[in-house]
Amino acid sequence: MEAVSETDVQFWMAKAVNWGEATSCSALLDTSRHLGSLRSFLQQVLQGLQQMSSTSEAMKTFPFVGQFLGRLCWNPCVIADERSQRLLLRCLSCLYSAEPLNAVEQKANMWIKNMLCHLISEEEGSVAHATVKHAGLTPKRYHSEALQKVVSLMTEEVIKSCNGLPNTSARCSNGNIYVMSTACAALVTCPQMSPLIGALLKHSMLCGTSCLNQEFIKEVSEALISKRHVLEDEAVVNLWCYSPSCLEGAAVSLLESVLSDHETMTQSLDKHVNDSLLPQASADHCHIFLTVSEIYRNVLTEIDENLAVRALIQVFTVCFLQRLTGQKTQDRLPLRAFFPHVMPSLLPPLLTAPSEVPREAWLDHLIWIRSLLQSVMENEAGEDVRAYQAVFQAWFLLVQCGYWVDTAAELLVLAAPENAEPLLWLLTFFHHPTNRGHQRSQQTAEAREAWTHLRMLFLTRPPPPRHLSAVKELLSSSLSANLVLHLFLNFTVFSHGPVSIINEINDKVAEMGLHFFDLAYAKPMFELSFGLCWSFCLCRAD
């Protein structure tokens, strides 16, 4: 064990005396700034106390310990820090004598009981209760309000500093802002700190320069992601504007929550995405939308067949467009600013929601989209890197606006053969954007074949068995499994066949599909889709 040096003892005793009950801004700042090293010192003291055989020996070896611990127990900043409070409790517990041998140990036990009661109890009759009785407050509330009062003073100082900036491009000249953010780093999970954290983040937006401690930024971001602290929406957005890494963490956290929670995918994905605040922040700040889109675009290039990722991207884009549409016209940036890499002619048809187009015009609208995408695809024949990038950007926009692909799949359920070709082309391009291995003709043929078999299965009475076998073979193909699943789900939901027939087909295809899905990502998504089909059938049966 590392010995406690006399120099350290003198330093920390002086600090404890100077801090007092930390009811001034300067005391709170200094206490917060030293919390990390204070915990290290308390850990040394604890290890020393654990080596003692009795309280008497501990008091002889560490004569300062009683006064030192006692002063810290009344410091609201130290008590507000969970790790520091835990160390205080353990140190006090080490000093307690189960069987006191003399009057000194008996007196020490009484004092320790009072301190423990002060830290963890609010019972009337305790010394702590009596001490603050004149204020009409319990110990816990007393320390909470003491901390809150100091935080309020510091928040006012930051707000005055913000109001003192002549314009939004003014530079921060107040070094105290950095000191305050440094002090806050150890206490970001305390609810009382929210106003000060919000004021500091707002100041960073107005200041236009990096005047906040990076450890503070990191702690705030981690506390938000782990839900150990809640901030107002404005403060969260200011954090994302200030720190790209925090924004990235929020976007990745949303993605991970969607991939790990299948219930979110089927029941409340739009609510989950809106609650993340990313759509609203993206509508208000173009660079946030571009950053989040870039993150999801990069993820999609790694796992482009993952249906959950595509669903998240689509829902995020829909929620973003809803927030953007809700803005005043004069405050709204043009759509081109949010989609700078896409051929401009693609934006109007794809970013227009199906609900904004008459149902009888859906087919023509989809043919329009198909023709625009085909014009982009025609340039892919060469080896020009820019041509490939243009195709990828067009495809990613189609993923973002996947509601038109869903609309195409819905229309295919009852589409006449002469109208099916452009819809099947869209569906094939959505699931297979590149001509990897020169397989596009094969993919298009399989899409047409799957559509033909599914029409016979769902629209013919009774369904011919050979078509069921054909669907089974197509589902077993890694080349077309997701495309067939997409069609199958829409036939289940939108065909007008009897529920009993649909249930029978669902059971058979589910049994075969789950057997043939070897890819780890495909099986859970098939299960989710089958669950949706089953729920829909139950509703129709009712």
Coordinates of C-alpha atoms in Angstrom, one line a residue:
M1 CA 0.0 0.0 0.0
E2 CA 1.3 3.5 -0.9
A3 CA 1.9 5.5 2.3
V4 CA -0.1 8.7 2.9
S5 CA 2.5 11.5 2.8
E6 CA 2.6 14.3 5.3
T7 CA 2.6 16.8 2.4
D8 CA -0.6 15.3 1.0
V9 CA -2.2 15.4 4.4
Q10 CA -1.4 19.1 4.9
F11 CA -2.6 19.9 1.4
W12 CA -5.9 18.2 1.7
M13 CA -6.6 19.4 5.2
A14 CA -6.0 22.9 4.0
K15 CA -8.4 22.3 1.2
A16 CA -11.1 20.9 3.4
V17 CA -10.8 23.9 5.8
N18 CA -10.9 26.4 2.9
W19 CA -13.8 24.8 1.2
G20 CA -15.9 24.7 4.3
E21 CA -19.5 23.9 3.2
A22 CA -18.8 25.1 -0.3
T23 CA -21.5 27.7 -0.5
S24 CA -19.7 30.1 -2.7
C25 CA -18.9 29.9 -6.4
S26 CA -15.2 29.9 -5.9
A27 CA -15.4 27.1 -3.3
L28 CA -17.6 24.9 -5.5
L29 CA -15.3 25.5 -8.5
D30 CA -12.2 24.6 -6.5
T31 CA -13.9 21.5 -5.0
S32 CA -15.1 20.2 -8.3
R33 CA -11.7 20.8 -10.0
H34 CA -10.0 18.7 -7.3
L35 CA -12.7 15.9 -7.0
G36 CA -10.7 13.4 -9.0
S37 CA -7.5 13.8 -7.0
L38 CA -9.5 13.9 -3.8
R39 CA -10.9 10.5 -4.6
S40 CA -7.4 9.2 -5.1
F41 CA -6.4 10.5 -1.7
L42 CA -9.5 9.1 0.0
Q43 CA -8.7 5.7 -1.6
Q44 CA -5.2 5.9 0.0
V45 CA -6.7 6.7 3.4
L46 CA -9.2 3.9 3.0
Q47 CA -6.4 1.4 2.2
G48 CA -4.5 2.6 5.3
L49 CA -7.5 2.3 7.6
Q50 CA -8.2 -1.2 6.3
Q51 CA -4.7 -2.3 7.6
M52 CA -5.4 -1.1 11.2
S53 CA -6.4 -3.5 13.9
S54 CA -8.4 -1.1 15.9
T55 CA -9.9 2.4 15.9
S56 CA -7.3 3.5 18.5
E57 CA -4.5 2.4 16.2
A58 CA -6.1 4.2 13.3
M59 CA -6.4 7.4 15.2
K60 CA -2.8 7.3 16.3
T61 CA -1.6 6.5 12.7
F62 CA -3.9 9.0 11.1
P63 CA -4.6 11.7 13.7
F64 CA -6.1 14.0 11.0
V65 CA -8.7 11.6 9.8
G66 CA -11.6 12.5 12.0
Q67 CA -11.5 16.2 11.3
F68 CA -10.8 15.6 7.6
L69 CA -13.7 13.2 7.0
G70 CA -16.0 15.3 9.1
R71 CA -15.4 18.4 7.1
L72 CA -15.9 16.6 3.8
C73 CA -19.2 15.1 5.0
W74 CA -20.6 18.6 5.1
N75 CA -19.4 19.7 1.7
P76 CA -22.4 19.4 -0.7
C77 CA -20.1 19.2 -3.8
V78 CA -18.3 16.2 -2.3
I79 CA -21.5 14.5 -1.2
A80 CA -23.1 15.1 -4.6
D81 CA -20.4 13.0 -6.2
E82 CA -21.4 9.3 -5.7
R83 CA -17.9 7.9 -5.8
S84 CA -16.6 10.4 -3.2
Q85 CA -19.6 9.8 -0.9
R86 CA -19.0 6.0 -1.2
L87 CA -15.4 6.4 -0.2
L88 CA -16.4 8.6 2.8
L89 CA -18.9 5.9 3.9
R90 CA -16.2 3.2 3.6
C91 CA -13.6 5.2 5.6
L92 CA -16.2 5.9 8.4
S93 CA -17.1 2.2 8.5
C94 CA -13.4 1.3 8.9
L95 CA -13.2 3.6 11.9
Y96 CA -16.2 2.0 13.7
S97 CA -15.5 -0.4 16.5
A98 CA -17.8 -3.4 16.8
E99 CA -16.6 -3.8 20.4
P100 CA -15.1 -0.5 21.7
L101 CA -12.2 -1.1 24.1
N102 CA -12.1 2.3 25.7
A103 CA -13.9 5.7 26.1
V104 CA -12.1 7.1 23.0
E105 CA -13.5 4.4 20.8
Q106 CA -16.9 4.7 22.3
K107 CA -16.9 8.4 21.6
A108 CA -15.6 7.8 18.1
N109 CA -18.5 5.3 17.5
M110 CA -21.1 8.0 18.5
W111 CA -19.5 10.5 16.2
I112 CA -19.3 7.9 13.3
K113 CA -23.0 7.0 13.8
N114 CA -23.9 10.7 13.6
M115 CA -21.9 11.1 10.3
L116 CA -23.4 8.0 8.8
C117 CA -26.8 9.2 9.8
H118 CA -26.0 12.5 8.2
L119 CA -25.0 11.0 4.9
I120 CA -27.7 8.3 4.5
S121 CA -30.5 9.1 6.9
E122 CA -33.1 11.8 7.3
E123 CA -34.6 10.5 10.5
E124 CA -35.7 13.1 13.0
G125 CA -33.6 13.0 16.1
S126 CA -30.3 12.6 14.3
V127 CA -27.6 15.1 14.9
A128 CA -27.7 16.1 11.3
H129 CA -31.4 16.7 11.5
A130 CA -31.0 18.9 14.6
T131 CA -28.1 20.9 13.0
V132 CA -30.2 22.0 10.0
K133 CA -33.6 22.1 11.8
H134 CA -33.3 25.9 12.0
A135 CA -33.5 26.0 8.2
G136 CA -36.6 23.8 8.1
L137 CA -34.8 21.3 5.8
T138 CA -33.8 17.6 5.9
P139 CA -30.0 17.0 5.5
K140 CA -30.4 15.7 2.0
R141 CA -32.5 18.6 0.9
Y142 CA -30.2 21.1 2.7
H143 CA -27.2 19.9 0.7
S144 CA -29.2 19.7 -2.5
E145 CA -30.4 23.3 -2.1
A146 CA -26.9 24.5 -1.1
L147 CA -25.5 23.0 -4.3
Q148 CA -28.4 24.3 -6.3
K149 CA -27.9 27.9 -5.0
V150 CA -24.3 27.9 -6.0
V151 CA -25.1 26.4 -9.4
S152 CA -27.7 29.1 -9.9
L153 CA -25.1 31.8 -9.3
M154 CA -22.7 30.3 -11.7
T155 CA -25.5 29.9 -14.3
E156 CA -26.3 33.5 -14.0
E157 CA -22.7 34.4 -14.6
V158 CA -22.6 32.3 -17.8
I159 CA -25.9 33.8 -19.0
K160 CA -24.6 37.3 -18.5
S161 CA -21.5 36.4 -20.4
C162 CA -23.7 35.1 -23.3
N163 CA -25.7 38.3 -23.3
G164 CA -22.5 40.3 -23.3
L165 CA -21.4 38.9 -26.7
P166 CA -22.1 41.6 -29.3
N167 CA -23.1 39.0 -32.0
T168 CA -23.1 35.3 -32.8
S169 CA -19.6 35.6 -34.3
A170 CA -18.0 37.1 -31.2
R171 CA -15.2 35.2 -29.6
C172 CA -15.1 34.1 -26.0
S173 CA -12.7 36.1 -23.9
N174 CA -13.8 34.8 -20.6
G175 CA -11.4 32.0 -19.4
N176 CA -13.8 31.4 -16.5
I177 CA -16.1 29.5 -18.8
Y178 CA -13.4 26.8 -19.3
V179 CA -12.9 26.7 -15.6
M180 CA -16.6 26.2 -14.9
S181 CA -16.9 23.4 -17.5
T182 CA -13.8 21.7 -15.9
A183 CA -15.5 21.9 -12.5
C184 CA -18.8 20.5 -13.9
A185 CA -17.1 17.4 -15.4
A186 CA -17.2 15.4 -12.2
L187 CA -20.8 16.4 -11.4
V188 CA -22.6 16.1 -14.7
T189 CA -24.9 13.3 -13.4
C190 CA -26.3 15.5 -10.6
P191 CA -29.7 16.8 -11.6
Q192 CA -28.9 20.2 -10.0
M193 CA -26.2 20.8 -12.6
S194 CA -28.6 20.8 -15.6
P195 CA -29.1 24.6 -15.8
L196 CA -25.4 25.3 -15.7
I197 CA -24.6 22.6 -18.2
G198 CA -27.3 24.0 -20.5
A199 CA -25.9 27.6 -20.1
L200 CA -22.4 26.4 -20.9
L201 CA -23.4 24.6 -24.0
K202 CA -25.5 27.6 -25.2
H203 CA -22.5 29.8 -24.5
S204 CA -20.4 27.5 -26.7
M205 CA -22.8 28.1 -29.6
L206 CA -22.8 31.9 -29.3
C207 CA -19.1 32.1 -28.6
G208 CA -18.0 30.4 -31.8
T209 CA -14.8 28.9 -30.4
S210 CA -13.8 25.9 -28.3
C211 CA -13.9 27.3 -24.8
L212 CA -15.2 24.1 -23.0
N213 CA -13.2 21.4 -21.3
Q214 CA -13.2 18.3 -23.5
E215 CA -13.6 16.0 -20.4
F216 CA -16.8 17.9 -19.6
I217 CA -18.1 17.4 -23.2
K218 CA -17.2 13.7 -23.0
E219 CA -18.9 13.2 -19.6
V220 CA -22.1 15.0 -20.7
S221 CA -22.3 12.9 -23.8
E222 CA -21.8 9.6 -22.0
A223 CA -24.4 10.6 -19.3
L224 CA -27.0 11.4 -22.0
I225 CA -26.4 8.2 -24.0
S226 CA -26.5 6.0 -20.8
K227 CA -29.6 8.0 -19.6
R228 CA -27.9 9.0 -16.4
H229 CA -28.8 12.6 -17.0
V230 CA -31.6 14.4 -18.9
L231 CA -31.1 17.8 -20.5
E232 CA -33.4 20.2 -22.3
D233 CA -33.6 19.7 -26.0
E234 CA -31.8 22.9 -26.8
A235 CA -28.9 21.9 -24.6
V236 CA -28.6 18.5 -26.4
V237 CA -28.7 20.1 -29.8
N238 CA -26.0 22.6 -28.7
L239 CA -23.9 19.7 -27.6
W240 CA -24.2 18.0 -31.0
C241 CA -23.4 21.3 -32.8
Y242 CA -20.3 21.8 -30.6
S243 CA -18.9 18.3 -30.7
P244 CA -19.2 16.1 -33.9
S245 CA -18.1 13.1 -31.8
C246 CA -21.1 13.5 -29.5
L247 CA -23.4 13.7 -32.5
E248 CA -21.8 10.5 -33.9
G249 CA -22.3 8.8 -30.6
A250 CA -26.0 9.7 -30.5
A251 CA -26.5 8.5 -34.1
V252 CA -24.7 5.2 -33.4
S253 CA -26.5 4.7 -30.1
L254 CA -29.9 5.0 -32.0
L255 CA -28.7 2.5 -34.6
E256 CA -27.5 0.0 -31.9
S257 CA -30.8 0.3 -30.0
V258 CA -32.7 -0.5 -33.2
L259 CA -30.5 -3.5 -34.1
S260 CA -30.7 -4.9 -30.6
D261 CA -34.5 -4.4 -29.9
H262 CA -36.7 -6.2 -32.4
E263 CA -39.8 -4.9 -30.6
T264 CA -38.8 -1.4 -31.6
M265 CA -38.7 -2.5 -35.2
T266 CA -42.3 -3.7 -35.2
Q267 CA -44.1 -1.4 -32.9
S268 CA -42.6 2.0 -32.3
L269 CA -39.7 2.8 -34.6
D270 CA -41.0 6.2 -35.6
K271 CA -41.5 7.2 -31.9
H272 CA -38.1 5.8 -31.0
V273 CA -36.5 7.9 -33.8
N274 CA -38.3 11.1 -32.9
D275 CA -37.5 10.6 -29.2
S276 CA -33.8 10.6 -30.1
L277 CA -34.2 14.3 -31.1
L278 CA -32.1 13.7 -34.2
P279 CA -34.8 14.4 -36.8
Q280 CA -35.7 17.8 -35.2
A281 CA -32.1 18.7 -34.8
S282 CA -31.4 17.8 -38.4
A283 CA -34.2 20.0 -39.7
D284 CA -32.9 22.9 -37.7
H285 CA -29.2 22.4 -38.5
C286 CA -28.3 21.1 -42.0
H287 CA -24.9 19.9 -41.0
I288 CA -26.4 17.6 -38.4
F289 CA -28.6 15.9 -41.1
L290 CA -25.6 15.6 -43.4
T291 CA -23.5 14.0 -40.6
V292 CA -26.1 11.5 -39.5
S293 CA -26.8 10.6 -43.1
E294 CA -23.1 10.0 -43.7
I295 CA -22.9 7.8 -40.7
Y296 CA -25.8 5.6 -41.8
R297 CA -24.6 5.6 -45.4
N298 CA -21.2 4.2 -44.2
V299 CA -23.0 1.6 -42.1
L300 CA -25.1 0.6 -45.1
T301 CA -22.1 0.1 -47.3
E302 CA -20.8 -2.5 -44.8
I303 CA -24.1 -4.3 -44.3
D304 CA -26.2 -3.3 -47.3
E305 CA -28.6 -6.3 -47.0
N306 CA -29.6 -5.5 -43.4
L307 CA -33.3 -4.7 -43.5
A308 CA -33.3 -3.2 -40.0
V309 CA -30.7 -0.6 -41.0
R310 CA -32.7 0.3 -44.1
A311 CA -35.8 0.7 -42.1
L312 CA -34.1 3.0 -39.6
I313 CA -32.7 5.2 -42.5
Q314 CA -36.2 5.4 -44.1
V315 CA -38.0 6.3 -40.8
F316 CA -35.3 8.8 -39.9
T317 CA -35.7 10.5 -43.2
V318 CA -39.5 10.6 -43.0
C319 CA -39.4 12.1 -39.5
F320 CA -36.8 14.6 -40.6
L321 CA -39.0 15.7 -43.6
Q322 CA -42.0 16.1 -41.3
R323 CA -40.0 18.4 -39.0
L324 CA -38.7 20.3 -42.0
T325 CA -42.1 20.8 -43.5
G326 CA -43.4 22.1 -40.2
Q327 CA -40.9 25.0 -40.3
K328 CA -41.9 28.4 -41.6
T329 CA -41.1 28.8 -45.3
Q330 CA -38.8 31.7 -44.7
D331 CA -36.8 29.7 -42.1
R332 CA -36.5 26.5 -44.3
L333 CA -33.4 25.7 -46.3
P334 CA -33.9 24.3 -49.8
L335 CA -33.9 20.5 -50.1
R336 CA -30.9 20.7 -52.2
A337 CA -28.8 21.8 -49.2
F338 CA -29.7 18.5 -47.4
F339 CA -29.1 16.3 -50.4
P340 CA -26.1 18.0 -52.2
H341 CA -24.7 14.9 -53.9
V342 CA -27.9 13.7 -55.6
M343 CA -29.1 14.5 -59.1
P344 CA -31.5 17.5 -58.5
S345 CA -34.2 16.1 -60.7
L346 CA -34.6 13.0 -58.3
L347 CA -35.5 15.1 -55.3
P348 CA -39.1 16.2 -56.2
P349 CA -40.5 12.8 -57.0
L350 CA -38.7 10.9 -54.3
L351 CA -39.1 13.4 -51.4
T352 CA -42.8 13.7 -52.1
A353 CA -44.6 11.3 -49.9
P354 CA -47.2 8.8 -51.4
S355 CA -49.8 10.5 -49.2
E356 CA -49.3 13.7 -51.1
V357 CA -50.0 12.0 -54.5
P358 CA -53.5 10.7 -55.5
R359 CA -53.6 6.9 -55.4
E360 CA -54.6 6.7 -59.0
A361 CA -51.4 8.6 -59.9
W362 CA -49.1 6.3 -58.0
L363 CA -48.2 4.1 -60.9
D364 CA -47.3 7.1 -63.1
H365 CA -45.3 8.6 -60.3
L366 CA -43.3 5.4 -59.9
I367 CA -42.7 5.1 -63.6
W368 CA -41.3 8.7 -63.4
I369 CA -39.0 7.7 -60.6
R370 CA -37.9 4.5 -62.5
S371 CA -37.1 6.5 -65.6
L372 CA -34.9 9.0 -63.7
L373 CA -33.0 6.2 -61.9
Q374 CA -32.5 4.5 -65.2
S375 CA -30.9 7.6 -66.6
V376 CA -28.4 7.5 -63.8
M377 CA -27.8 3.8 -64.3
E378 CA -27.0 4.3 -68.0
N379 CA -23.7 6.0 -67.0
E380 CA -22.6 3.0 -64.9
A381 CA -21.6 1.0 -68.0
G382 CA -18.2 2.8 -68.1
E383 CA -15.4 2.7 -65.5
D384 CA -15.9 6.3 -64.4
V385 CA -15.7 6.5 -60.6
R386 CA -18.1 9.4 -60.6
A387 CA -20.7 7.4 -62.4
Y388 CA -20.6 4.7 -59.7
Q389 CA -20.8 7.4 -57.1
A390 CA -23.8 8.9 -58.8
V391 CA -25.6 5.5 -58.8
F392 CA -24.7 5.0 -55.2
Q393 CA -26.1 8.4 -54.2
A394 CA -29.3 7.8 -56.2
W395 CA -29.7 4.4 -54.5
F396 CA -29.1 5.8 -51.1
L397 CA -31.8 8.4 -51.7
L398 CA -34.1 5.6 -52.7
V399 CA -33.4 3.8 -49.4
Q400 CA -34.1 7.1 -47.6
C401 CA -37.4 7.3 -49.4
G402 CA -38.1 3.6 -49.2
Y403 CA -41.8 4.4 -48.9
W404 CA -42.0 4.5 -52.7
V405 CA -40.4 1.1 -52.9
D406 CA -43.1 -0.1 -50.4
T407 CA -45.7 1.5 -52.6
A408 CA -44.4 -0.3 -55.7
A409 CA -44.5 -3.6 -53.8
E410 CA -48.0 -2.9 -52.7
L411 CA -49.2 -2.1 -56.3
L412 CA -47.5 -5.3 -57.5
V413 CA -50.0 -7.4 -55.5
L414 CA -52.9 -6.6 -57.9
A415 CA -50.9 -5.1 -60.8
A416 CA -51.6 -6.2 -64.4
P417 CA -48.7 -7.9 -66.1
E418 CA -48.1 -5.0 -68.5
N419 CA -47.7 -2.6 -65.5
A420 CA -45.5 -4.8 -63.4
E421 CA -42.2 -4.3 -65.2
P422 CA -41.3 -0.8 -63.9
L423 CA -42.4 -1.7 -60.4
L424 CA -40.3 -4.9 -60.4
W425 CA -37.3 -2.9 -61.8
L426 CA -37.6 -0.5 -58.8
L427 CA -37.8 -3.4 -56.3
T428 CA -34.8 -5.1 -57.9
F429 CA -32.7 -1.9 -57.9
F430 CA -33.6 -1.2 -54.3
H431 CA -32.3 -4.7 -53.2
H432 CA -29.5 -5.0 -55.7
P433 CA -28.2 -1.5 -56.7
T434 CA -24.9 -2.6 -58.3
N435 CA -24.3 -5.0 -61.2
R436 CA -22.0 -7.0 -59.0
G437 CA -20.8 -10.1 -60.9
H438 CA -23.0 -8.9 -63.8
Q439 CA -26.0 -10.5 -62.1
R440 CA -28.6 -7.7 -62.7
S441 CA -30.4 -9.7 -65.5
Q442 CA -30.5 -12.7 -63.2
Q443 CA -31.8 -10.6 -60.3
T444 CA -34.5 -9.0 -62.5
A445 CA -35.6 -12.5 -63.8
E446 CA -35.8 -13.8 -60.2
A447 CA -37.9 -10.8 -59.2
R448 CA -40.3 -11.5 -62.0
E449 CA -40.4 -15.2 -61.3
A450 CA -41.1 -14.6 -57.6
W451 CA -43.9 -12.1 -58.4
T452 CA -45.5 -14.7 -60.8
H453 CA -45.4 -17.5 -58.2
L454 CA -46.7 -15.3 -55.4
R455 CA -49.7 -14.1 -57.6
M456 CA -50.6 -17.7 -58.2
L457 CA -50.3 -18.6 -54.5
F458 CA -52.3 -15.7 -53.2
L459 CA -54.8 -15.0 -56.0
T460 CA -55.6 -18.6 -57.2
R461 CA -58.0 -20.9 -55.4
P462 CA -56.8 -23.4 -54.3
P463 CA -53.1 -22.3 -54.5
P464 CA -51.1 -24.7 -56.7
P465 CA -48.5 -26.6 -54.7
R466 CA -45.7 -26.2 -57.3
H467 CA -45.7 -22.4 -56.8
L468 CA -45.2 -23.0 -53.1
S469 CA -42.1 -25.1 -53.9
A470 CA -40.9 -22.4 -56.2
V471 CA -41.1 -19.7 -53.5
K472 CA -39.2 -22.1 -51.2
E473 CA -36.3 -22.3 -53.7
L474 CA -36.2 -18.5 -54.2
L475 CA -36.2 -17.9 -50.4
S476 CA -33.2 -20.2 -50.1
S477 CA -31.2 -18.0 -52.6
S478 CA -29.0 -15.5 -50.9
L479 CA -29.2 -13.5 -54.1
S480 CA -33.0 -12.8 -53.9
A481 CA -34.1 -13.7 -50.3
N482 CA -34.8 -10.2 -49.1
L483 CA -36.5 -9.2 -52.4
V484 CA -38.8 -12.3 -52.2
L485 CA -39.5 -11.6 -48.6
H486 CA -40.5 -8.0 -49.5
L487 CA -43.0 -9.2 -52.1
F488 CA -44.3 -12.0 -49.8
L489 CA -45.0 -9.5 -47.0
N490 CA -47.0 -7.2 -49.3
F491 CA -49.0 -10.1 -50.8
T492 CA -49.9 -11.2 -47.3
V493 CA -51.1 -7.8 -46.2
F494 CA -52.7 -6.5 -49.4
S495 CA -54.1 -9.5 -51.2
H496 CA -57.8 -10.1 -50.9
G497 CA -57.6 -13.8 -50.3
P498 CA -59.4 -15.5 -47.4
V499 CA -57.6 -15.3 -44.1
S500 CA -57.5 -19.1 -43.8
I501 CA -55.6 -19.4 -47.1
I502 CA -53.2 -16.7 -46.1
N503 CA -52.5 -18.3 -42.7
E504 CA -51.8 -21.6 -44.4
I505 CA -49.4 -20.1 -46.8
N506 CA -47.8 -18.1 -43.9
D507 CA -47.2 -21.3 -41.9
K508 CA -45.6 -23.1 -44.8
V509 CA -43.4 -20.3 -46.0
A510 CA -42.4 -19.5 -42.4
E511 CA -41.4 -23.1 -41.8
M512 CA -39.3 -23.2 -45.0
G513 CA -38.0 -19.7 -44.8
L514 CA -36.6 -20.0 -41.3
H515 CA -34.9 -23.3 -42.4
F516 CA -33.3 -21.8 -45.4
F517 CA -32.2 -18.4 -43.9
D518 CA -28.5 -19.0 -43.1
L519 CA -27.4 -15.4 -42.8
A520 CA -27.5 -14.1 -39.2
Y521 CA -29.3 -10.9 -40.1
A522 CA -31.9 -12.4 -42.3
K523 CA -33.6 -14.8 -39.8
P524 CA -34.6 -12.2 -37.2
M525 CA -35.9 -9.9 -39.9
F526 CA -38.0 -12.7 -41.4
E527 CA -39.4 -13.4 -38.0
L528 CA -40.4 -9.8 -37.6
S529 CA -42.0 -9.7 -41.1
F530 CA -43.9 -12.9 -40.3
G531 CA -45.0 -11.4 -37.0
L532 CA -46.5 -8.4 -38.9
C533 CA -48.3 -10.8 -41.3
W534 CA -49.7 -12.8 -38.5
S535 CA -50.9 -9.7 -36.6
F536 CA -52.6 -8.4 -39.8
C537 CA -54.3 -11.7 -40.3
L538 CA -55.6 -11.7 -36.8
C539 CA -57.0 -8.2 -37.3
R540 CA -58.8 -9.2 -40.5
A541 CA -60.2 -12.3 -38.7
D542 CA -61.7 -10.1 -36.1

